[in-house]
Coordinates of N, CA and C in Angstrom, one line a residue:
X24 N 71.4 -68.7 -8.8 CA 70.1 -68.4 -8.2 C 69.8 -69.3 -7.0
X25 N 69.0 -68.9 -5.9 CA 68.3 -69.7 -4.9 C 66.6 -69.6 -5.1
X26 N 66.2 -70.7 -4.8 CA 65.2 -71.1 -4.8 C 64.7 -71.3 -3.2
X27 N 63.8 -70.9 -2.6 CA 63.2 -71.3 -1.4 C 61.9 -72.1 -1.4
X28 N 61.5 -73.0 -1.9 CA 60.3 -73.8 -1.6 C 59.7 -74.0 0.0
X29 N 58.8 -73.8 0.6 CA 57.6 -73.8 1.7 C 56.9 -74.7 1.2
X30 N 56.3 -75.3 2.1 CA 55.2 -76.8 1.8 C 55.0 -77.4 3.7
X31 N 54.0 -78.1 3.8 CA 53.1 -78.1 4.7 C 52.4 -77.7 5.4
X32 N 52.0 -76.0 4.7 CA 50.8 -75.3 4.7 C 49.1 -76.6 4.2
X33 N 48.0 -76.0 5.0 CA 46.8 -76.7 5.1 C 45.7 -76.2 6.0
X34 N 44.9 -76.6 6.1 CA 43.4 -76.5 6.9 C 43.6 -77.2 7.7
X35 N 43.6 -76.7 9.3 CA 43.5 -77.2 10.1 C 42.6 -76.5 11.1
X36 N 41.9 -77.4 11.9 CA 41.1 -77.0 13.0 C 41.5 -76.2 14.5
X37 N 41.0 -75.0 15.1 CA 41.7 -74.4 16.1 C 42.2 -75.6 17.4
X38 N 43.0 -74.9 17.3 CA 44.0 -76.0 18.6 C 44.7 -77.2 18.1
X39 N 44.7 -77.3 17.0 CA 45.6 -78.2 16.1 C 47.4 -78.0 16.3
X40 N 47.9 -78.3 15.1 CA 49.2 -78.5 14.7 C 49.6 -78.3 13.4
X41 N 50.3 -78.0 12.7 CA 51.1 -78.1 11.7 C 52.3 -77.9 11.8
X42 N 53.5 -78.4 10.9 CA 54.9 -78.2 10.3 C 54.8 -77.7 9.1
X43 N 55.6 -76.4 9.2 CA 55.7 -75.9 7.9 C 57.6 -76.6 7.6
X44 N 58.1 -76.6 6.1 CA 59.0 -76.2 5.8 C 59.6 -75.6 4.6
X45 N 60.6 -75.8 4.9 CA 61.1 -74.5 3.9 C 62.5 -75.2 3.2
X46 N 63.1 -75.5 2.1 CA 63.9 -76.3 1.5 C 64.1 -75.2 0.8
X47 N 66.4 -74.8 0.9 CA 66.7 -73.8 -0.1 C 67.4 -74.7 -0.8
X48 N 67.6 -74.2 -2.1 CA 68.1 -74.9 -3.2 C 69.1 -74.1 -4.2
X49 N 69.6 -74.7 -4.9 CA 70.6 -73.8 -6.1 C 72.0 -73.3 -5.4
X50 N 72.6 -72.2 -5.9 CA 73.8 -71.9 -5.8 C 73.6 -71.2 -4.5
X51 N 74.3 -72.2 -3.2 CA 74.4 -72.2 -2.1 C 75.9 -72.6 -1.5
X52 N 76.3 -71.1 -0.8 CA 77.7 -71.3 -0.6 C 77.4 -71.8 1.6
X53 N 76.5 -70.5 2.0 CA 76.0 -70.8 3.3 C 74.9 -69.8 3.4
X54 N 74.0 -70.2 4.4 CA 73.3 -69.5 4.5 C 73.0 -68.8 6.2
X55 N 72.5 -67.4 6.2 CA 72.6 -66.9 7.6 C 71.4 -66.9 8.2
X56 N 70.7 -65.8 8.3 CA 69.3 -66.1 9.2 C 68.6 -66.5 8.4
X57 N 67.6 -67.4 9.1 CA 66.4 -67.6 8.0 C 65.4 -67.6 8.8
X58 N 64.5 -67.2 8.1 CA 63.1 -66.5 9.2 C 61.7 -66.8 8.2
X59 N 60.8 -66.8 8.9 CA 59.3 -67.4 8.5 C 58.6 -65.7 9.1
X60 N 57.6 -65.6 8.2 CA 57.0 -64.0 7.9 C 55.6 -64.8 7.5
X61 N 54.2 -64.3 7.9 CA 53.1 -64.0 7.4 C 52.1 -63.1 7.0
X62 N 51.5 -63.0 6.0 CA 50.2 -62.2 6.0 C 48.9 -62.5 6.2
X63 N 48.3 -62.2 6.8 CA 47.0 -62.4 6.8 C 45.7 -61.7 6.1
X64 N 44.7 -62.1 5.7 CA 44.1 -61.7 4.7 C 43.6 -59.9 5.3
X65 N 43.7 -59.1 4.9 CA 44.0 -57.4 4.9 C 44.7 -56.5 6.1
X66 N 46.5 -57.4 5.9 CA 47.2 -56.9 7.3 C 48.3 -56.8 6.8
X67 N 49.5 -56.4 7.0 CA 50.3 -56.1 6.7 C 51.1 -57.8 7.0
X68 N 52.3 -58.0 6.4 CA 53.1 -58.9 6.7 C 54.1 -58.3 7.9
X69 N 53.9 -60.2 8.6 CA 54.8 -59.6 10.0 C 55.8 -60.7 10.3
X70 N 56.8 -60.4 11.0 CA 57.6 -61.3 11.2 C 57.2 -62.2 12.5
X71 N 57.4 -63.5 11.7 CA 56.9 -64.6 12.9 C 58.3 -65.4 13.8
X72 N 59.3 -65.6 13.2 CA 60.2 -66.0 14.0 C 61.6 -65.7 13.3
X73 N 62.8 -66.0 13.8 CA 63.9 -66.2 13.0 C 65.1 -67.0 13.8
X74 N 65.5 -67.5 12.7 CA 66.6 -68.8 14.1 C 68.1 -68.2 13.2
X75 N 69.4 -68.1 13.5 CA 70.6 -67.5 13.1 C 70.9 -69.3 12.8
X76 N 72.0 -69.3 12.0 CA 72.9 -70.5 11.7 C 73.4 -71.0 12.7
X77 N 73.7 -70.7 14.0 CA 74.2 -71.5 14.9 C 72.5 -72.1 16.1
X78 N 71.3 -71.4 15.5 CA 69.9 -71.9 16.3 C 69.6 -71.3 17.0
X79 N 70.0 -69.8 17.4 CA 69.4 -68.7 18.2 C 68.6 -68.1 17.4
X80 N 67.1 -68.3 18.4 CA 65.8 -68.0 17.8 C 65.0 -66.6 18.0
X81 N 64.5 -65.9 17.2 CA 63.9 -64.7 18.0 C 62.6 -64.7 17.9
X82 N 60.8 -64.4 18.0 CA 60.1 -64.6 18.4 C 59.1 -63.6 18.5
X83 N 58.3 -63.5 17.3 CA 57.0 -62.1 17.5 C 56.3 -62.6 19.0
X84 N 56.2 -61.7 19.4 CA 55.3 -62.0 21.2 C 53.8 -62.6 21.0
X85 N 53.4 -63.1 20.1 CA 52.1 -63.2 20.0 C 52.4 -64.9 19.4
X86 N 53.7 -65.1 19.0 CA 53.6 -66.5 18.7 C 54.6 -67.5 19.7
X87 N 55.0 -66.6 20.7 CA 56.0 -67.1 21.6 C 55.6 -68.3 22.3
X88 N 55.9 -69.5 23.1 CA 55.1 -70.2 23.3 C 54.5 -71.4 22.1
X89 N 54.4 -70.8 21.5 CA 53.5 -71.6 20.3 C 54.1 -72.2 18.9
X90 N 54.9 -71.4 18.5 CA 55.8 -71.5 17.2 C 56.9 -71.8 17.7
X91 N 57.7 -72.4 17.1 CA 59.1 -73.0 17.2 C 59.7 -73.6 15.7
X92 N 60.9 -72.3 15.7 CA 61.7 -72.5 14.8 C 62.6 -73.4 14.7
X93 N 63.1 -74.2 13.9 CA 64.4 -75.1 13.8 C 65.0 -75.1 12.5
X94 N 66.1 -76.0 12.4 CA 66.6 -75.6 11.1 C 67.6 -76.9 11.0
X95 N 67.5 -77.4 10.0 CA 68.7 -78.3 9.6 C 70.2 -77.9 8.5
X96 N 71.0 -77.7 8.8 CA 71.7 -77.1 8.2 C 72.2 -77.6 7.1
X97 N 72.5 -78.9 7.2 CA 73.0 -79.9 5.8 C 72.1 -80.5 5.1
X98 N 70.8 -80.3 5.6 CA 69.3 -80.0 4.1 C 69.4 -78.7 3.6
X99 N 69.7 -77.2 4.2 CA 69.3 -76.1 4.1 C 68.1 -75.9 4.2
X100 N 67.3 -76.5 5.3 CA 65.8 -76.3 5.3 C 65.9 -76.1 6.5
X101 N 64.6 -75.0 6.9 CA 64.7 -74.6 8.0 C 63.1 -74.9 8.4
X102 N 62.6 -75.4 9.5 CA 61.1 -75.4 10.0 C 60.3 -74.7 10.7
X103 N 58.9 -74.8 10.9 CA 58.3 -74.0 11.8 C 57.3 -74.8 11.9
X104 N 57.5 -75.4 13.6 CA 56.3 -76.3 14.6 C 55.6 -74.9 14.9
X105 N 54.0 -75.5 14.6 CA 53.4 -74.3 15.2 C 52.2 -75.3 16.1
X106 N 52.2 -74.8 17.1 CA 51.1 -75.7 18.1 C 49.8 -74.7 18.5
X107 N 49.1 -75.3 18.8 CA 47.9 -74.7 19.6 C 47.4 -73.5 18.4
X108 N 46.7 -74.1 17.3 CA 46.9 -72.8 15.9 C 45.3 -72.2 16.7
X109 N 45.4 -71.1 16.3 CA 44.3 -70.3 16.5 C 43.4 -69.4 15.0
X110 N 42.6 -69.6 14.9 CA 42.0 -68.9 13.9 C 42.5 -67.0 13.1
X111 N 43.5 -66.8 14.3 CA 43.7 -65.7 13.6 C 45.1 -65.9 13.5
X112 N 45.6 -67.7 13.5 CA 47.0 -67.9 12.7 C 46.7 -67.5 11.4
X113 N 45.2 -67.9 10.6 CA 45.4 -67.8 9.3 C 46.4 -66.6 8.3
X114 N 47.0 -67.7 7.5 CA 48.0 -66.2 6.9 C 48.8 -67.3 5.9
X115 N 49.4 -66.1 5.1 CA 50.1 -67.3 3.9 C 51.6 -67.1 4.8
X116 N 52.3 -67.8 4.8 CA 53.3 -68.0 5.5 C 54.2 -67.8 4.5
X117 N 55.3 -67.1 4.9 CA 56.8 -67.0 3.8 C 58.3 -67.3 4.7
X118 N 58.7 -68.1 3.9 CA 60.2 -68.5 4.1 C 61.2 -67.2 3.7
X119 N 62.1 -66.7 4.2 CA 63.0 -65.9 3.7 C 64.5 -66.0 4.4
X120 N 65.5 -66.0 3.6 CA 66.6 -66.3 4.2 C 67.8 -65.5 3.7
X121 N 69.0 -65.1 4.0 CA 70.3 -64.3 3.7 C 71.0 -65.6 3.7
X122 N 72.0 -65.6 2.0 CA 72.3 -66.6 1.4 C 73.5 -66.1 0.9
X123 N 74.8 -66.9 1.1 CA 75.6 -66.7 0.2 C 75.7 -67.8 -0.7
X124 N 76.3 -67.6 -2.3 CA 76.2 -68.1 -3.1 C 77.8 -68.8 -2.9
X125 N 78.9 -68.1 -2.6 CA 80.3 -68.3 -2.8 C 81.1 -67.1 -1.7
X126 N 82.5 -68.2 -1.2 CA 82.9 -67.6 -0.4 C 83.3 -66.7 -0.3
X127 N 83.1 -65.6 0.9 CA 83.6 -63.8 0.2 C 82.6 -63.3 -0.4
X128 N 81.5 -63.9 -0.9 CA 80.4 -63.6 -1.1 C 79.3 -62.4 -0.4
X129 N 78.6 -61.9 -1.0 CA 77.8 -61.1 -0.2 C 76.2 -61.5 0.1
X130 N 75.9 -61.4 1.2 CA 74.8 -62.2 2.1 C 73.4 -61.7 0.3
X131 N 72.7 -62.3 0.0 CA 71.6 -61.9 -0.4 C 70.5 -62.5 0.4
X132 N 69.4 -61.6 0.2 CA 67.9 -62.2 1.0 C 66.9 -62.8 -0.4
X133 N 66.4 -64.0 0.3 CA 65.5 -64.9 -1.0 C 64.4 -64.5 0.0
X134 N 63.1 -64.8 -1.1 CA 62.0 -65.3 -0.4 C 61.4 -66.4 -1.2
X135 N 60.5 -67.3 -0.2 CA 59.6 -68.5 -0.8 C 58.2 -68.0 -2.0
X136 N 57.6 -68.6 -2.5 CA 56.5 -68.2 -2.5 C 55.4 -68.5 -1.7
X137 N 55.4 -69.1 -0.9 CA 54.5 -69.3 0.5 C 53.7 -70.4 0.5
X138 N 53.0 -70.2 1.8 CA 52.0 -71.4 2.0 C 50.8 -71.3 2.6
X139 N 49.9 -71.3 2.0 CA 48.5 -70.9 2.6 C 48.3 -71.9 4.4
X140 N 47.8 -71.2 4.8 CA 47.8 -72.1 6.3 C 46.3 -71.8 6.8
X141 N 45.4 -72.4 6.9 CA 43.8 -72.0 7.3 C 43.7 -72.7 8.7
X142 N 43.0 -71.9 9.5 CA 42.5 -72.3 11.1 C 40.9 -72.5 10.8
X143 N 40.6 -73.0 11.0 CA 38.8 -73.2 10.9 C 38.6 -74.6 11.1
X144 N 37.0 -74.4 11.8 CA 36.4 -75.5 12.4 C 35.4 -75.9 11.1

């Protein structure tokens, strides 16, 4: 089994900062894209970024500029700088990643259980 824990979700004031991350754990052979996804309180969940195993990043247009994915590969943890937050960043943020367990293995997709992230003054 994999585990995805997310942590440095918080309240923060518009035009702020936070780091989210995301630490995979358990039966980890390698892992391939891993990507950060939000919802916001009565919206559908959307994809916010995704970085591939070698660090090519892709980027919803509304967070381009502002969010920045990275990833450490020999933590298995992958991050998300988010700058300049705006009040309709609010959203629980999800880690999700395609994982193999063992080599020859077949990719599976985990998710986190998330992280609340609040914009407000």
């Amino acid at each position: 089994q994999v585990q995805l824990v997310e942590s440095g979700g918080g309240l923060v004031q518009p035009g702020g900062s936070l780091r989210l991350s995301c630490a995979a754990s358990g039966s980890i052979f390698s892992i391939n894209t891993m990507r950060w996804f939000r919802r916001a309180p009565g919206k559908e969940r959307e994809l916010v970024a995704a970085i591939s195993s070698v660090g090519s990043t892709n980027y919803a247009d509304s967070m381009k500029g502002r969010f920045i994915a990275s990833r450490d590969n020999a933590k298995n943890t992958v991050y998300l700088q988010m700058l300049s937050l705006k009040p309709e960043d609010t959203a629980v943020y999800y880690c999700n990643a395609d994982v193999r367990a063992f080599y020859s293995g077949p990719y599976l997709n985990y998710w986190g259980q998330g992280t609340q992230v609040t914009v407000s003054s």
